[in-house]
Coordinates of C-alpha atoms in Angstrom, one line a residue:
X288 CA -17.1 -14.6 -14.0
X289 CA -15.5 -17.2 -16.1
X290 CA -17.5 -16.4 -19.0
X291 CA -16.6 -12.8 -18.6
X292 CA -13.1 -13.6 -18.6
X293 CA -13.8 -15.8 -22.0
X294 CA -15.3 -12.8 -23.6
X295 CA -13.0 -10.1 -23.0
X296 CA -10.1 -12.7 -24.4
X297 CA -11.7 -12.1 -27.8
X298 CA -12.3 -9.1 -30.2
X299 CA -16.2 -9.3 -29.4
X300 CA -15.3 -7.4 -26.0
X301 CA -15.1 -4.1 -28.3
X302 CA -18.3 -4.9 -29.8
X303 CA -20.1 -5.3 -26.6
X304 CA -18.9 -2.6 -25.2
X305 CA -20.0 -0.7 -28.2
X306 CA -23.4 -2.6 -28.0
X307 CA -23.7 -1.5 -24.2
X308 CA -23.3 2.4 -24.8
X309 CA -25.9 2.2 -27.9
X310 CA -28.2 0.4 -25.9
X311 CA -28.0 2.8 -23.3
X312 CA -27.8 5.9 -25.5
X313 CA -30.0 5.0 -28.7
X314 CA -33.5 5.5 -26.8
X315 CA -32.8 9.0 -26.2
X316 CA -31.3 9.5 -29.5
X317 CA -34.4 8.0 -31.3
X318 CA -37.2 9.7 -28.7
X319 CA -36.0 12.8 -27.2
X320 CA -37.1 15.6 -29.0
X321 CA -34.4 18.5 -30.5
X322 CA -33.3 19.5 -27.1
X323 CA -32.7 23.8 -26.1
X324 CA -30.6 25.1 -26.5
X325 CA -27.2 24.0 -27.3
X326 CA -28.0 20.7 -29.5
X327 CA -30.6 22.9 -31.8
X328 CA -27.8 25.6 -32.3
X329 CA -25.2 22.8 -33.0
X330 CA -27.3 20.8 -35.6
X331 CA -29.0 24.0 -37.0
X332 CA -25.7 25.2 -37.6
X333 CA -24.5 21.9 -39.3
X334 CA -27.7 21.8 -41.6
X335 CA -27.0 25.4 -42.8
X336 CA -23.2 24.3 -43.5
X337 CA -24.8 21.6 -45.4
X338 CA -27.5 23.7 -47.4
X339 CA -24.4 26.5 -48.2
X340 CA -21.7 24.2 -48.8
X341 CA -19.4 26.6 -46.7
X342 CA -17.5 24.4 -44.1
X343 CA -15.3 27.1 -42.9
X344 CA -17.8 29.7 -41.4
X345 CA -20.1 28.5 -38.9
X346 CA -23.5 30.2 -39.3
X347 CA -26.6 30.1 -36.9
X348 CA -29.8 31.5 -38.9
X349 CA -28.9 34.7 -39.9
X350 CA -25.8 35.3 -37.7
X351 CA -22.4 34.1 -36.9
X352 CA -21.4 31.5 -34.5
X353 CA -18.2 32.2 -33.2
X354 CA -18.5 30.1 -30.0
X355 CA -16.6 26.2 -30.3
X356 CA -14.7 24.7 -33.3
X357 CA -15.9 23.5 -36.4
X358 CA -15.3 19.7 -35.4
X359 CA -18.6 18.6 -34.2
X360 CA -20.1 20.7 -37.3
X361 CA -18.0 18.4 -39.8
X362 CA -19.3 15.3 -38.0
X363 CA -22.5 16.3 -38.4
X364 CA -22.9 17.7 -41.8
X365 CA -21.1 14.5 -43.1
X366 CA -23.7 11.9 -40.9
X367 CA -26.6 14.1 -42.4
X368 CA -25.6 13.9 -45.8
X369 CA -24.8 9.7 -45.3
X370 CA -27.9 9.4 -43.7
X371 CA -30.8 11.8 -44.6
X372 CA -30.6 15.4 -46.0
X373 CA -30.5 18.9 -44.6
X374 CA -33.7 19.8 -45.7
X375 CA -35.1 16.8 -43.9
X376 CA -34.4 18.3 -40.3
X377 CA -34.2 14.7 -38.6
X378 CA -32.2 15.2 -35.4
X379 CA -31.1 11.6 -35.2
X380 CA -28.8 12.1 -38.2
X381 CA -27.1 15.0 -36.3
X382 CA -27.3 12.9 -33.1
X383 CA -25.3 10.0 -34.9
X384 CA -21.5 11.5 -34.4
X385 CA -22.2 11.5 -30.4
X386 CA -23.4 8.0 -30.4
X387 CA -20.8 6.9 -32.0
X388 CA -18.4 8.7 -30.3
X389 CA -19.8 7.6 -27.3
X390 CA -19.1 3.7 -28.5
X391 CA -15.4 5.0 -29.3
X392 CA -15.2 6.1 -25.7
X393 CA -16.0 3.0 -23.9
X394 CA -13.9 1.3 -26.9
X395 CA -11.1 3.5 -26.4
X396 CA -11.4 2.9 -22.8
X397 CA -10.6 -1.0 -23.1
X398 CA -7.6 -0.3 -25.3
X399 CA -6.0 2.4 -23.0
X400 CA -6.7 0.1 -19.9
X401 CA -4.8 -2.9 -20.9
X402 CA -1.6 -0.4 -20.3
X403 CA -2.7 0.3 -16.8
X404 CA -4.2 -2.6 -15.5
X405 CA -5.5 -6.5 -16.0
X406 CA -7.6 -7.1 -19.3
X407 CA -10.9 -8.1 -16.9
X408 CA -10.3 -4.4 -14.9
X409 CA -9.8 -2.5 -18.4
X410 CA -12.8 -4.1 -19.4
X411 CA -15.4 -3.4 -16.6
X412 CA -13.6 0.3 -16.6
X413 CA -14.7 0.6 -20.0
X414 CA -18.0 -0.6 -19.4
X415 CA -18.5 1.6 -16.1
X416 CA -17.4 4.6 -18.3
X417 CA -20.2 3.5 -21.2
X418 CA -23.3 3.2 -19.2
X419 CA -23.0 6.0 -16.7
X420 CA -25.3 8.6 -16.7
X421 CA -23.1 11.4 -18.1
X422 CA -21.7 10.1 -21.4
X423 CA -25.0 7.7 -22.0
X424 CA -26.6 11.1 -22.2
X425 CA -23.9 12.8 -24.0
X426 CA -24.1 10.0 -26.7
X427 CA -27.6 11.1 -27.6
X428 CA -27.2 14.9 -27.7
X429 CA -25.8 16.6 -31.1
X430 CA -23.2 18.6 -29.5
X431 CA -19.6 17.9 -28.9
X432 CA -19.1 16.3 -25.5
X433 CA -19.3 13.0 -26.4
X434 CA -17.0 13.4 -29.1
X435 CA -14.2 15.2 -27.1
X436 CA -14.6 12.3 -24.5
X437 CA -13.8 10.0 -27.2
X438 CA -11.0 11.4 -28.3
X439 CA -9.4 12.5 -24.9
X440 CA -9.9 9.0 -24.0
X441 CA -7.6 7.7 -27.0
X442 CA -5.0 10.5 -26.8
X443 CA -4.5 9.7 -22.7
X444 CA -4.4 5.8 -23.8
X445 CA -1.7 6.7 -25.9
X446 CA 0.3 8.4 -22.8
X447 CA -0.9 5.2 -20.8
X448 CA 1.2 3.1 -23.3
X449 CA 3.8 5.5 -23.3
X450 CA 4.6 4.6 -19.9
X451 CA 4.7 1.0 -20.5
X452 CA 7.2 1.3 -24.0
X453 CA 8.5 3.7 -26.3
X454 CA 6.9 3.7 -29.5
X455 CA 6.9 6.4 -31.7
X456 CA 3.4 5.7 -33.6
X457 CA 2.0 6.4 -30.4
X458 CA 3.6 9.8 -29.6
X459 CA 2.1 10.5 -33.2
X460 CA -1.1 9.2 -32.7
X461 CA -1.3 11.2 -29.7
X462 CA -1.2 14.5 -31.5
X463 CA -3.4 13.1 -33.8
X464 CA -6.3 12.5 -31.3
X465 CA -5.5 16.3 -29.5
X466 CA -5.8 17.7 -32.9
X467 CA -9.1 16.7 -33.1
X468 CA -9.7 17.6 -29.6
X469 CA -8.7 21.2 -30.5
X470 CA -11.2 21.3 -33.8
X471 CA -13.9 19.9 -31.4
X472 CA -13.7 22.2 -28.3
X473 CA -10.6 24.2 -28.2
X474 CA -8.4 24.4 -25.3
X475 CA -10.2 21.6 -23.3
X476 CA -8.3 18.5 -24.7
X477 CA -4.6 20.4 -24.4
X478 CA -5.6 21.8 -21.2
X479 CA -6.5 18.0 -19.6
X480 CA -3.0 16.4 -21.5
X481 CA -0.9 19.5 -20.5
X482 CA -2.4 19.5 -16.6
X483 CA -1.7 15.7 -16.4
X484 CA 1.8 15.8 -18.1
X485 CA 2.5 18.4 -16.1
X486 CA 1.3 17.0 -12.7
X487 CA 3.2 14.1 -13.4
X488 CA 6.9 15.6 -14.4
X489 CA 6.0 17.6 -11.1
X490 CA 5.6 14.3 -9.0
X491 CA 7.7 12.1 -10.5
X492 CA 10.9 14.2 -12.2
X493 CA 11.1 12.2 -15.3
X494 CA 10.5 13.0 -18.6
X495 CA 12.3 10.0 -20.8
X496 CA 9.0 8.8 -21.5
X497 CA 7.8 11.8 -23.2
X498 CA 10.5 11.1 -25.7
X499 CA 8.4 10.0 -28.8
X500 CA 5.9 13.0 -28.4
X501 CA 8.7 14.9 -29.7
X502 CA 9.2 13.4 -33.0
X503 CA 8.9 16.1 -35.2
X504 CA 6.2 14.2 -37.0
X505 CA 3.6 14.4 -34.3
X506 CA 3.7 18.4 -34.1
X507 CA 3.6 18.9 -37.7
X508 CA 0.6 16.6 -37.8
X509 CA -1.2 18.5 -35.0
X510 CA -0.6 21.9 -36.6
X511 CA -1.5 20.7 -40.4
X512 CA -4.7 19.4 -38.9
X513 CA -5.6 22.3 -36.7
X514 CA -3.8 25.6 -37.9
X515 CA -5.3 25.9 -41.8
X516 CA -9.4 25.8 -40.3
X517 CA -8.3 28.4 -37.8
X518 CA -6.3 30.8 -40.0
X519 CA -9.1 30.3 -42.9
X520 CA -12.0 31.2 -40.4
X521 CA -10.3 34.0 -39.2
X522 CA -10.0 35.4 -42.4
X523 CA -13.4 35.0 -43.5
X524 CA -14.8 36.4 -40.3
X525 CA -12.5 39.2 -40.5
X526 CA -10.7 38.3 -37.2
X527 CA -13.9 38.0 -35.3
X528 CA -13.9 33.9 -34.7
X529 CA -10.9 33.7 -32.3
X530 CA -12.0 37.1 -30.3
X531 CA -15.8 36.2 -29.8
X532 CA -14.1 32.2 -29.1
X533 CA -12.0 33.0 -26.4
X534 CA -12.6 36.5 -24.9
X535 CA -16.4 36.6 -25.4
X536 CA -17.5 32.9 -24.6
X537 CA -14.7 30.9 -22.9
X538 CA -13.4 34.6 -21.0
X539 CA -16.9 34.7 -19.7
X540 CA -17.2 31.5 -18.6
X541 CA -13.4 31.6 -16.6
X542 CA -13.9 35.1 -14.8
X543 CA -18.2 35.1 -14.1
X544 CA -20.9 32.5 -14.3
X545 CA -22.1 32.7 -18.0
X546 CA -25.7 32.6 -19.0
X547 CA -26.9 32.1 -15.5
X548 CA -25.0 28.6 -14.5
X549 CA -23.7 29.8 -11.4
X550 CA -22.2 27.5 -8.8
X551 CA -19.9 27.4 -5.7
X552 CA -16.7 25.2 -5.7
X553 CA -17.8 21.4 -4.9
X554 CA -20.8 21.6 -7.0
X555 CA -19.2 18.9 -9.6
X556 CA -18.3 16.9 -6.6
X557 CA -21.8 16.8 -5.2
X558 CA -23.2 16.0 -8.7
X559 CA -20.8 13.5 -9.3
X560 CA -22.7 10.2 -7.5
X561 CA -25.7 10.9 -9.4
X562 CA -23.7 11.6 -13.1
X563 CA -21.5 8.4 -12.7
X564 CA -24.5 6.3 -11.8
X565 CA -24.4 3.1 -11.6
X566 CA -21.1 2.9 -11.5
X567 CA -20.9 5.6 -8.0
X568 CA -21.2 2.1 -6.5
X569 CA -17.8 1.4 -6.6
X570 CA -16.1 5.2 -6.7
X571 CA -15.3 5.2 -2.9
X572 CA -13.2 1.2 -3.1
X573 CA -11.6 3.1 -6.2
X574 CA -10.4 6.1 -4.1
X575 CA -9.4 3.9 -1.0
X576 CA -7.2 2.0 -3.6
X577 CA -5.6 5.2 -4.9
X578 CA -5.1 6.7 -1.3
X579 CA -3.4 3.6 0.0
X580 CA -1.1 2.7 -3.2
X581 CA -0.2 6.6 -3.3
X582 CA 0.2 7.3 0.7
X583 CA 2.7 3.2 0.4
X584 CA 0.0 1.8 2.6
X585 CA -0.8 -1.8 2.7
X586 CA -3.4 -3.2 0.3
X587 CA -5.3 -6.4 1.2
X588 CA -5.4 -7.6 -2.1
X589 CA -2.9 -9.0 -5.0
X590 CA -2.0 -6.4 -7.6
X591 CA -4.3 -4.7 -9.9
X592 CA -1.5 -5.0 -12.5
X593 CA 0.0 -7.8 -13.8
X594 CA 3.6 -7.7 -13.0
X595 CA 4.0 -8.9 -16.5
X596 CA 2.5 -5.4 -17.6
X597 CA 5.7 -3.5 -16.2
X598 CA 8.7 -2.9 -18.5
X599 CA 12.4 -3.4 -17.0
X600 CA 14.5 -1.7 -19.7
X601 CA 17.0 0.7 -18.2
X602 CA 15.1 3.9 -19.2
X603 CA 12.8 3.4 -15.9
X604 CA 9.6 2.1 -17.1
X605 CA 9.3 0.0 -14.4
X606 CA 8.5 2.8 -12.0
X607 CA 6.3 4.3 -14.5
X608 CA 4.3 1.3 -15.1
X609 CA 4.5 -0.1 -11.6
X610 CA 0.9 -0.1 -9.6
X611 CA 1.7 3.7 -8.2
X612 CA 3.0 4.7 -11.5
X613 CA -0.3 3.7 -12.8
X614 CA -2.1 5.6 -10.0
X615 CA 0.0 8.6 -10.2
X616 CA -1.5 8.8 -14.0
X617 CA -4.9 8.8 -13.0
X618 CA -4.7 11.0 -10.4
X619 CA -2.7 13.2 -12.7
X620 CA -5.4 13.1 -15.3
X621 CA -8.6 13.6 -13.3
X622 CA -7.5 15.8 -10.4
X623 CA -6.0 18.9 -11.7
X624 CA -8.7 19.4 -14.1
X625 CA -11.7 18.4 -11.9
X626 CA -10.2 21.4 -9.9
X627 CA -9.8 24.0 -12.8
X628 CA -13.9 23.0 -13.5
X629 CA -14.2 23.5 -9.8
X630 CA -13.0 26.8 -9.2
X631 CA -14.4 28.2 -12.6
X632 CA -17.5 29.9 -11.6
X633 CA -19.9 28.7 -14.5
X634 CA -21.2 25.5 -13.8
X635 CA -22.6 23.2 -16.2
X636 CA -22.6 18.8 -15.4
X637 CA -20.8 18.2 -18.7
X638 CA -17.5 20.3 -18.0
X639 CA -16.0 17.5 -15.6
X640 CA -16.7 14.8 -18.3
X641 CA -12.6 14.8 -19.7
X642 CA -11.9 13.3 -16.2
X643 CA -14.7 10.5 -16.0
X644 CA -12.4 8.0 -17.7
X645 CA -9.7 8.5 -15.0
X646 CA -12.4 8.0 -12.6
X647 CA -14.2 5.2 -14.3
X648 CA -10.8 3.3 -14.0
X649 CA -10.6 3.7 -10.1
X650 CA -14.1 2.5 -9.8
X651 CA -13.4 -0.6 -11.8
X652 CA -10.4 -1.1 -10.1
X653 CA -12.5 -0.7 -6.9
X654 CA -14.7 -3.4 -8.3
X655 CA -12.0 -5.7 -8.7
X656 CA -10.3 -5.3 -5.6
X657 CA -14.3 -5.9 -4.1
X658 CA -13.9 -9.3 -5.9
X659 CA -11.5 -10.6 -3.3
X660 CA -11.6 -8.6 -0.4
X661 CA -14.8 -7.3 1.4
X662 CA -14.9 -4.0 2.1
X663 CA -15.3 -2.9 5.9
X664 CA -19.0 -2.4 7.0
X665 CA -18.7 1.7 7.1
X666 CA -17.1 1.4 3.7
X667 CA -20.1 -0.7 2.5
X668 CA -22.5 1.5 4.0
X669 CA -20.8 4.5 2.5
X670 CA -20.8 3.0 -1.0
X671 CA -24.1 1.9 -0.9
X672 CA -25.3 5.1 -0.1
X673 CA -23.3 6.9 -3.1
X674 CA -25.2 4.4 -5.4
X675 CA -28.9 4.2 -3.7
X676 CA -29.4 7.8 -3.1
X677 CA -29.0 8.9 -6.9
X678 CA -30.6 5.7 -7.6
X679 CA -33.7 6.8 -5.5
X680 CA -33.4 10.4 -6.6
X681 CA -34.3 9.2 -10.4
X682 CA -36.8 6.7 -9.2
X683 CA -38.9 9.2 -7.8
X684 CA -38.6 11.9 -10.0
X685 CA -39.7 9.6 -13.1
X686 CA -42.8 8.7 -10.5
X687 CA -46.2 10.1 -11.8
X688 CA -47.1 11.2 -8.0
X689 CA -44.0 13.6 -8.3
X690 CA -44.6 14.5 -11.7
X691 CA -48.1 15.5 -11.0
X692 CA -46.3 17.8 -8.4
X693 CA -44.0 19.4 -10.5
X694 CA -46.6 20.0 -13.2
X695 CA -49.1 21.5 -10.6
X696 CA -46.2 23.9 -9.6
X697 CA -45.2 24.8 -12.8
X698 CA -49.0 25.6 -14.0
X699 CA -49.1 27.5 -10.5
X700 CA -47.0 29.9 -12.9
X701 CA -50.0 30.6 -15.0
X702 CA -51.8 32.8 -12.5
X703 CA -55.2 31.9 -10.8
X704 CA -57.2 32.7 -14.2
X705 CA -55.3 29.8 -15.7
X706 CA -53.6 27.6 -13.8
X707 CA -56.4 24.8 -13.0
X708 CA -57.0 24.7 -16.8
X709 CA -53.5 24.2 -17.7
X710 CA -52.9 21.7 -15.0
X711 CA -55.7 19.8 -16.4
X712 CA -54.6 19.6 -19.9
X713 CA -51.2 18.6 -18.9
X714 CA -52.4 16.0 -16.7
X715 CA -54.5 14.5 -19.5
X716 CA -52.0 14.6 -22.0
X717 CA -49.4 12.7 -19.9
X718 CA -52.0 10.4 -18.5
X719 CA -52.8 9.5 -21.9
X720 CA -48.8 9.0 -22.8
X721 CA -49.1 5.4 -20.8
X722 CA -45.7 5.6 -19.3
X723 CA -47.1 5.5 -15.6
X724 CA -45.1 3.7 -13.1
X725 CA -43.1 1.1 -15.2
X726 CA -39.9 3.1 -14.9
X727 CA -40.0 4.0 -11.3
X728 CA -40.8 0.2 -10.6
X729 CA -38.1 -0.8 -12.7
X730 CA -35.5 1.3 -11.2
X731 CA -36.6 0.7 -7.8
X732 CA -36.2 -3.3 -8.5
X733 CA -32.8 -3.4 -10.4
X734 CA -31.5 -0.7 -7.6
X735 CA -32.7 -3.0 -4.8
X736 CA -31.4 -6.1 -6.6
X737 CA -27.8 -4.5 -6.9
X738 CA -27.5 -3.5 -3.3
X739 CA -28.3 -7.0 -2.1
X740 CA -25.9 -8.4 -4.4
X741 CA -23.2 -6.1 -3.0
X742 CA -24.1 -6.8 0.7
X743 CA -24.1 -10.4 -0.3
X744 CA -21.0 -10.2 -2.2
X745 CA -22.6 -12.1 -5.2
X746 CA -20.4 -11.3 -8.3
X747 CA -22.2 -12.1 -11.3
X748 CA -25.3 -10.5 -9.8
X749 CA -23.6 -7.1 -9.1
X750 CA -22.2 -7.0 -12.4
X751 CA -26.1 -8.3 -13.8
X752 CA -27.5 -5.4 -11.9
X753 CA -25.4 -2.9 -12.4
X754 CA -26.2 -3.3 -16.4
X755 CA -29.9 -3.4 -15.6
X756 CA -30.0 -0.1 -13.6
X757 CA -27.9 1.5 -16.6
X758 CA -30.7 -0.1 -19.2
X759 CA -33.2 1.0 -17.0
X760 CA -32.2 4.6 -17.1
X761 CA -31.5 4.7 -20.8
X762 CA -34.9 3.0 -21.9
X763 CA -37.2 4.1 -19.1
X764 CA -36.0 7.7 -18.7
X765 CA -34.9 8.9 -22.4
X766 CA -37.0 6.5 -23.9
X767 CA -40.5 6.8 -21.6
X768 CA -40.9 9.4 -19.5
X769 CA -38.6 12.6 -20.6
X770 CA -39.8 12.3 -24.2
X771 CA -43.8 12.5 -22.9
X772 CA -43.3 15.5 -20.8
X773 CA -45.1 17.6 -23.4
X774 CA -46.0 20.3 -20.9
X775 CA -42.3 21.0 -20.7
X776 CA -41.3 21.0 -24.2
X777 CA -42.4 24.5 -25.5
X778 CA -41.0 24.2 -29.2
X779 CA -43.5 20.5 -29.6
X780 CA -46.1 23.1 -28.4
X781 CA -45.5 25.6 -30.9
X782 CA -45.3 23.2 -33.4
X783 CA -48.4 21.6 -32.2
X784 CA -50.1 24.9 -32.4
X785 CA -48.6 25.9 -36.0
X786 CA -49.8 22.6 -37.2
X787 CA -53.4 23.2 -36.4
X788 CA -53.9 26.2 -38.2
X789 CA -51.6 24.3 -41.1
X790 CA -49.1 27.1 -40.8
X791 CA -45.8 25.5 -41.7
X792 CA -43.3 27.5 -44.1
X793 CA -43.5 26.6 -47.6
X794 CA -40.8 23.8 -48.8
X795 CA -40.2 22.3 -45.6
X796 CA -40.1 19.0 -44.4
X797 CA -42.5 19.7 -41.6
X798 CA -45.2 21.0 -44.1
X799 CA -44.6 18.3 -46.2
X800 CA -45.0 15.8 -43.2
X801 CA -48.1 17.5 -41.7
X802 CA -50.3 16.9 -45.0
X803 CA -51.7 20.2 -45.3
X804 CA -52.5 21.4 -48.6
X805 CA -52.8 25.1 -49.9
X806 CA -51.1 28.0 -49.5
X807 CA -48.2 28.0 -47.1
X808 CA -46.6 31.0 -45.4
X809 CA -43.1 31.9 -46.9
X810 CA -41.9 32.2 -43.2
X811 CA -42.4 32.1 -39.5
X812 CA -42.7 35.3 -37.8
X813 CA -41.8 34.8 -34.0
X814 CA -42.6 37.4 -31.6
X815 CA -41.4 36.7 -27.6
X816 CA -40.4 33.5 -28.5
X817 CA -36.7 32.2 -30.4
X818 CA -35.9 28.8 -29.2
X819 CA -33.3 27.3 -31.1
X820 CA -35.3 24.1 -31.1
X821 CA -37.9 25.8 -33.5
X822 CA -35.4 27.6 -35.7
X823 CA -34.4 23.9 -36.2
X824 CA -37.7 22.5 -36.9
X825 CA -39.1 24.9 -39.0
X826 CA -35.9 24.3 -41.5
X827 CA -34.6 27.9 -40.8
X828 CA -37.3 29.6 -42.2
X829 CA -38.1 32.0 -39.6
X830 CA -38.0 35.5 -38.4
X831 CA -36.8 35.9 -35.1
X832 CA -37.0 39.1 -32.3
X833 CA -36.1 41.6 -32.7
X834 CA -36.5 41.6 -36.2
X835 CA -39.9 40.1 -36.5
X836 CA -42.8 42.2 -36.2
X837 CA -46.6 42.2 -36.0
X838 CA -46.6 44.4 -39.3
X839 CA -48.9 42.5 -42.1
X840 CA -46.9 42.0 -45.4
X841 CA -48.1 42.8 -49.0
X842 CA -50.2 40.1 -50.3
X843 CA -47.8 39.8 -53.1
X844 CA -44.7 39.0 -50.7
X845 CA -46.3 36.5 -48.2
X846 CA -50.1 35.9 -49.0
X847 CA -50.6 33.9 -45.9
X848 CA -48.0 35.0 -43.4
X849 CA -48.2 33.2 -39.9
X850 CA -46.7 34.3 -36.7
X851 CA -45.8 32.4 -33.4
X852 CA -46.1 34.5 -30.3
X853 CA -45.9 33.9 -26.7
X854 CA -48.5 35.6 -25.0
X855 CA -47.0 35.1 -21.8
X856 CA -45.0 37.9 -22.5
X857 CA -46.1 41.6 -22.5
X858 CA -44.6 42.1 -25.8
X859 CA -46.3 38.9 -27.3
X860 CA -49.8 40.3 -25.9
X861 CA -49.3 43.8 -27.4
X862 CA -48.1 42.4 -30.9
X863 CA -51.0 39.6 -31.1
X864 CA -53.4 42.6 -30.3
X865 CA -51.9 45.1 -32.8
X866 CA -52.0 42.1 -35.3
X867 CA -55.8 41.6 -34.6
X868 CA -56.5 45.0 -35.4
X869 CA -54.8 45.2 -38.6
X870 CA -56.4 42.2 -39.4
X871 CA -59.9 43.5 -38.9
X872 CA -58.8 46.4 -40.6
X873 CA -57.6 44.9 -43.6
X874 CA -61.3 42.6 -43.9
X875 CA -59.0 39.5 -43.5
X876 CA -59.5 36.2 -41.6
X877 CA -57.1 35.8 -38.5
X878 CA -56.9 31.8 -37.5
X879 CA -55.3 31.0 -34.0
X880 CA -54.3 27.9 -32.1
X881 CA -53.2 28.2 -28.7
X882 CA -50.9 25.8 -26.4
X883 CA -49.5 26.4 -23.1
X884 CA -46.2 25.2 -21.8
X885 CA -43.5 25.6 -19.3
X886 CA -40.1 26.4 -21.4
X887 CA -37.4 24.0 -19.1
X888 CA -34.7 26.7 -21.3
X889 CA -35.6 29.4 -19.3
X890 CA -38.0 28.6 -16.5
X891 CA -40.9 30.5 -17.5
X892 CA -44.3 29.8 -18.4
X893 CA -45.2 30.2 -22.1
X894 CA -48.9 30.7 -24.0
X895 CA -48.0 30.2 -27.6
X896 CA -50.3 31.2 -30.5
X897 CA -50.2 30.3 -33.7
X898 CA -51.7 33.0 -35.7
X899 CA -51.9 32.8 -39.7
X900 CA -53.7 35.5 -41.8
X901 CA -56.2 34.1 -44.5
X902 CA -55.9 35.7 -47.9
X903 CA -59.8 36.5 -47.6
X904 CA -62.3 35.0 -45.8
X905 CA -61.9 31.7 -43.4
X906 CA -61.8 28.7 -45.3
X907 CA -61.0 25.6 -43.1
X908 CA -57.8 24.3 -43.9
X909 CA -57.4 20.8 -45.5
X910 CA -55.5 18.3 -43.4
X911 CA -55.8 15.0 -42.5
X912 CA -58.0 14.0 -39.8
X913 CA -55.3 12.8 -37.7

């Protein structure tokens, strides 16, 4: 621990925290394919923003995307312009803002924690948040949540520091960070901060510490940063954006289970040990401290917050920055927001992420207390269970026997005529990946190490083992196991089939990378398949249902037309049958390639057929042997 204390007294602490997040998230960013559906939609919309030069209206393919504000699209567009190009459709460039913001979230936690706890606890809380499964996952997905978490941490960090001293600069910074949060995800940032402030006022009956927020420059900057874009997009969309974003997107999630994501109250709490893993080991000790401090029960340790950090000016800051004041702040940060999402009918695992920083502070405080005072046997067993059960689930889910059972069950959905063949193809492909048991073995070893270190109270081993757990999950699951589940990646199967018949659209990066030569289709016509990841991969050169048909275009319009048809659906089978008949009547060669996939986006088996109609005859496409 002496080495840790030496590190956190230097500025290198911030870089170490950023490196922790990147080590856990970068494997996913590098190796995971473009994910359906949100990541692909965000990335495609950002690519179209770069292509059109329109930085106001958000478009996905041929329509408007009036769901979330523009903030993440500006970030992704800037990252793509600086590191790649819209035409390249390099998903990594669209993931860079999430990666960077994940690191910023951890560094912001350290800064915010310096106003709440000791320097060591602040550092540990940042490490807990940065390595937890949920943030480390969101940090490699090209959407809003990692960025929103970062600016939520910074905004709430301003409030934490304001509870120790009056500082106009902190008040102005709070409004700036809140404005970015609004541009990222609308009402979520104001809701989280507003509920925290209202709860604190109701609890403490004090508002003098909020005076720096009332300085006119802060609210003015908030308006300047947010209102112009909202006005511009309202004008550009004839008033459609706010109506669709508020009433259609947000409203449906509040009053009903939108998009089939239904869950009962308590769902988020049930998922917490897994999503907060490996820091879930110290959730219970953290919750116990909160309960004992706020219920004024004796705490068997020294104060977690050094007395030197508490102000003693006449405005009453000593009470706000006391031990109880710190825990009131954390509870008011986490609990009201958590309850909102527990009560909302729509449940998605990332919804509660704005509350995770407060939980990370609690868990780090629990770890700090554990270093000086052992837990009772019952408490230790519960803490171990909250860690070990998720660890066992992750290790089992990554094991070849479990994956084989899941693949076999998915293959059964293709029916008795195809299930055995599909299962064989999928097993052969996964066997060729070489993933085998290494991730399961690694997770088992580091999890057992963590449990042993915790029960034997070896502090340095606990910290090292928790870090090893996070790295094993980040590298093993997101860098090895998940990217090799080709059987459930329908768009990858589609791309593979299109590549077999050299049916990538002309002028796209995917065509150039394929090595195919000769005439290329103008566009892909998708029938009974419309996953956004395929739209992104083919550079938007695709006609989606219901606009796509099996009708053969004139040779002058598209001399070598191509289709991607899901014949697992009745609509797709009928379309392929009609296309074959039309090709025969026109005396043209119809080249086909077929792949099987279990589409994880909708849980349906997909039989994906790439079809290309040659101008005449059936020449072999020219492409490299590999």
